[in-house]
Amino acid sequence: MISAFLFAFRLWLEGGITKAIYPLLAAITVCAIAMVSLKNNYTVIKGFPMEDERTKKVKMYAAGYAYYISLYIWLALEFLRNNNYINQSQIFVLGMVGMAVSFVISWLFLNKQENI
């Protein structure tokens, strides 16, 4: 978020406000979506816990599977880097995005199972 604002400020200094509008709008949109999502997910209802045992267990299993999958993602990225398909600066971003996507996919898969 802060980096988007700094990027927009740098664009504003270099070329004017028209170039800086898009990163600012993207940052404000992400902030608004995050605030609404946090409000909806973490509203405490009197007498109910915020997370139950099944939710904690699904998150724990999903994190384990995502870690296991991310090892293979990092190995594939290292193979692609050594064969000059992607450059060094893209590896970290692709690895982090791959880890996040593998967590979301494993969480969605495990959340649908009833025997957890």
Short mmCIF file of C-alpha atoms in Angstrom, two decimals:
data_model
loop_
_atom_site.label_atom_id
_atom_site.label_comp_id
_atom_site.label_asym_id
_atom_site.label_seq_id
_atom_site.Cartn_x
_atom_site.Cartn_y
_atom_site.Cartn_z
CA MET A 1 0.00 0.00 0.00
CA ILE A 2 2.70 2.41 0.99
CA SER A 3 4.71 1.46 -2.07
CA ALA A 4 1.73 2.28 -4.32
CA PHE A 5 1.45 5.71 -2.74
CA LEU A 6 5.19 6.30 -3.10
CA PHE A 7 5.06 5.15 -6.71
CA ALA A 8 2.16 7.52 -7.41
CA PHE A 9 4.04 10.37 -5.73
CA ARG A 10 7.09 9.66 -7.89
CA LEU A 11 4.93 9.63 -11.03
CA TRP A 12 3.34 12.89 -9.95
CA LEU A 13 6.75 14.51 -9.54
CA GLU A 14 7.95 13.24 -12.92
CA GLY A 15 4.98 13.78 -15.16
CA GLY A 16 1.96 15.26 -13.49
CA ILE A 17 -1.17 14.12 -11.75
CA THR A 18 -2.67 12.20 -14.70
CA LYS A 19 -0.05 9.46 -14.48
CA ALA A 20 -0.40 9.22 -10.71
CA ILE A 21 -4.16 8.66 -10.66
CA TYR A 22 -4.08 4.95 -11.54
CA PRO A 23 -1.80 3.72 -8.74
CA LEU A 24 -3.72 5.89 -6.25
CA LEU A 25 -7.06 4.47 -7.39
CA ALA A 26 -5.68 0.93 -7.21
CA ALA A 27 -4.34 1.51 -3.68
CA ILE A 28 -7.60 3.07 -2.48
CA THR A 29 -9.62 0.23 -4.02
CA VAL A 30 -7.46 -2.42 -2.33
CA CYS A 31 -7.77 -0.58 1.01
CA ALA A 32 -11.56 -0.36 0.69
CA ILE A 33 -11.93 -4.03 -0.21
CA ALA A 34 -9.65 -5.05 2.66
CA MET A 35 -11.57 -2.92 5.17
CA VAL A 36 -14.95 -4.32 4.08
CA SER A 37 -13.60 -7.87 4.08
CA LEU A 38 -12.06 -7.50 7.54
CA LYS A 39 -15.24 -5.95 8.91
CA ASN A 40 -17.38 -8.78 7.53
CA ASN A 41 -15.04 -11.57 8.60
CA TYR A 42 -14.12 -10.36 12.07
CA THR A 43 -17.38 -8.98 13.37
CA VAL A 44 -17.84 -10.55 16.78
CA ILE A 45 -21.29 -11.95 17.40
CA LYS A 46 -22.10 -12.16 21.08
CA GLY A 47 -21.63 -15.65 22.40
CA PHE A 48 -19.83 -17.09 19.36
CA PRO A 49 -16.07 -17.52 18.96
CA MET A 50 -14.32 -15.82 16.05
CA GLU A 51 -12.89 -19.14 14.84
CA ASP A 52 -13.98 -22.64 15.59
CA GLU A 53 -11.83 -25.76 15.74
CA ARG A 54 -12.60 -26.84 12.18
CA THR A 55 -11.58 -23.47 10.72
CA LYS A 56 -8.27 -23.61 12.57
CA LYS A 57 -7.68 -27.17 11.43
CA VAL A 58 -8.46 -26.36 7.79
CA LYS A 59 -6.05 -23.41 7.88
CA MET A 60 -3.35 -25.53 9.46
CA TYR A 61 -3.69 -28.33 6.87
CA ALA A 62 -3.92 -25.82 4.02
CA ALA A 63 -0.72 -24.13 5.19
CA GLY A 64 1.04 -27.50 5.30
CA TYR A 65 -0.07 -28.44 1.80
CA ALA A 66 0.78 -24.96 0.49
CA TYR A 67 4.28 -25.22 1.94
CA TYR A 68 4.78 -28.61 0.29
CA ILE A 69 3.52 -27.31 -3.05
CA SER A 70 5.61 -24.14 -2.79
CA LEU A 71 8.79 -26.20 -2.59
CA TYR A 72 8.05 -27.50 -6.06
CA ILE A 73 7.15 -24.01 -7.26
CA TRP A 74 10.54 -22.69 -6.11
CA LEU A 75 12.30 -25.63 -7.78
CA ALA A 76 10.48 -24.95 -11.06
CA LEU A 77 11.37 -21.26 -10.86
CA GLU A 78 15.01 -22.10 -10.27
CA PHE A 79 14.96 -24.41 -13.30
CA LEU A 80 13.39 -21.67 -15.43
CA ARG A 81 15.96 -19.14 -14.21
CA ASN A 82 18.87 -21.42 -15.08
CA ASN A 83 17.51 -21.92 -18.60
CA ASN A 84 17.06 -18.14 -19.13
CA TYR A 85 13.26 -18.22 -19.46
CA ILE A 86 12.74 -15.64 -16.70
CA ASN A 87 15.13 -13.12 -15.23
CA GLN A 88 16.36 -12.81 -11.66
CA SER A 89 14.06 -9.94 -10.70
CA GLN A 90 10.90 -11.91 -11.49
CA ILE A 91 11.73 -14.99 -9.40
CA PHE A 92 10.84 -13.55 -6.00
CA VAL A 93 7.52 -12.09 -7.15
CA LEU A 94 6.50 -15.26 -8.98
CA GLY A 95 7.49 -17.40 -5.99
CA MET A 96 5.46 -15.34 -3.53
CA VAL A 97 2.43 -15.25 -5.82
CA GLY A 98 2.75 -19.01 -6.33
CA MET A 99 2.85 -19.57 -2.57
CA ALA A 100 -0.25 -17.43 -2.02
CA VAL A 101 -2.16 -19.10 -4.84
CA SER A 102 -1.22 -22.57 -3.59
CA PHE A 103 -2.51 -21.66 -0.12
CA VAL A 104 -5.82 -20.38 -1.49
CA ILE A 105 -6.31 -23.43 -3.70
CA SER A 106 -5.47 -25.86 -0.91
CA TRP A 107 -7.74 -23.98 1.51
CA LEU A 108 -10.63 -24.06 -0.98
CA PHE A 109 -10.10 -27.77 -1.59
CA LEU A 110 -9.86 -28.67 2.11
CA ASN A 111 -12.74 -26.42 3.15
CA LYS A 112 -15.13 -28.37 0.92
CA GLN A 113 -14.22 -31.70 2.53
CA GLU A 114 -16.52 -32.76 5.31
CA ASN A 115 -14.27 -35.27 7.06
CA ILE A 116 -11.80 -32.74 8.46
#
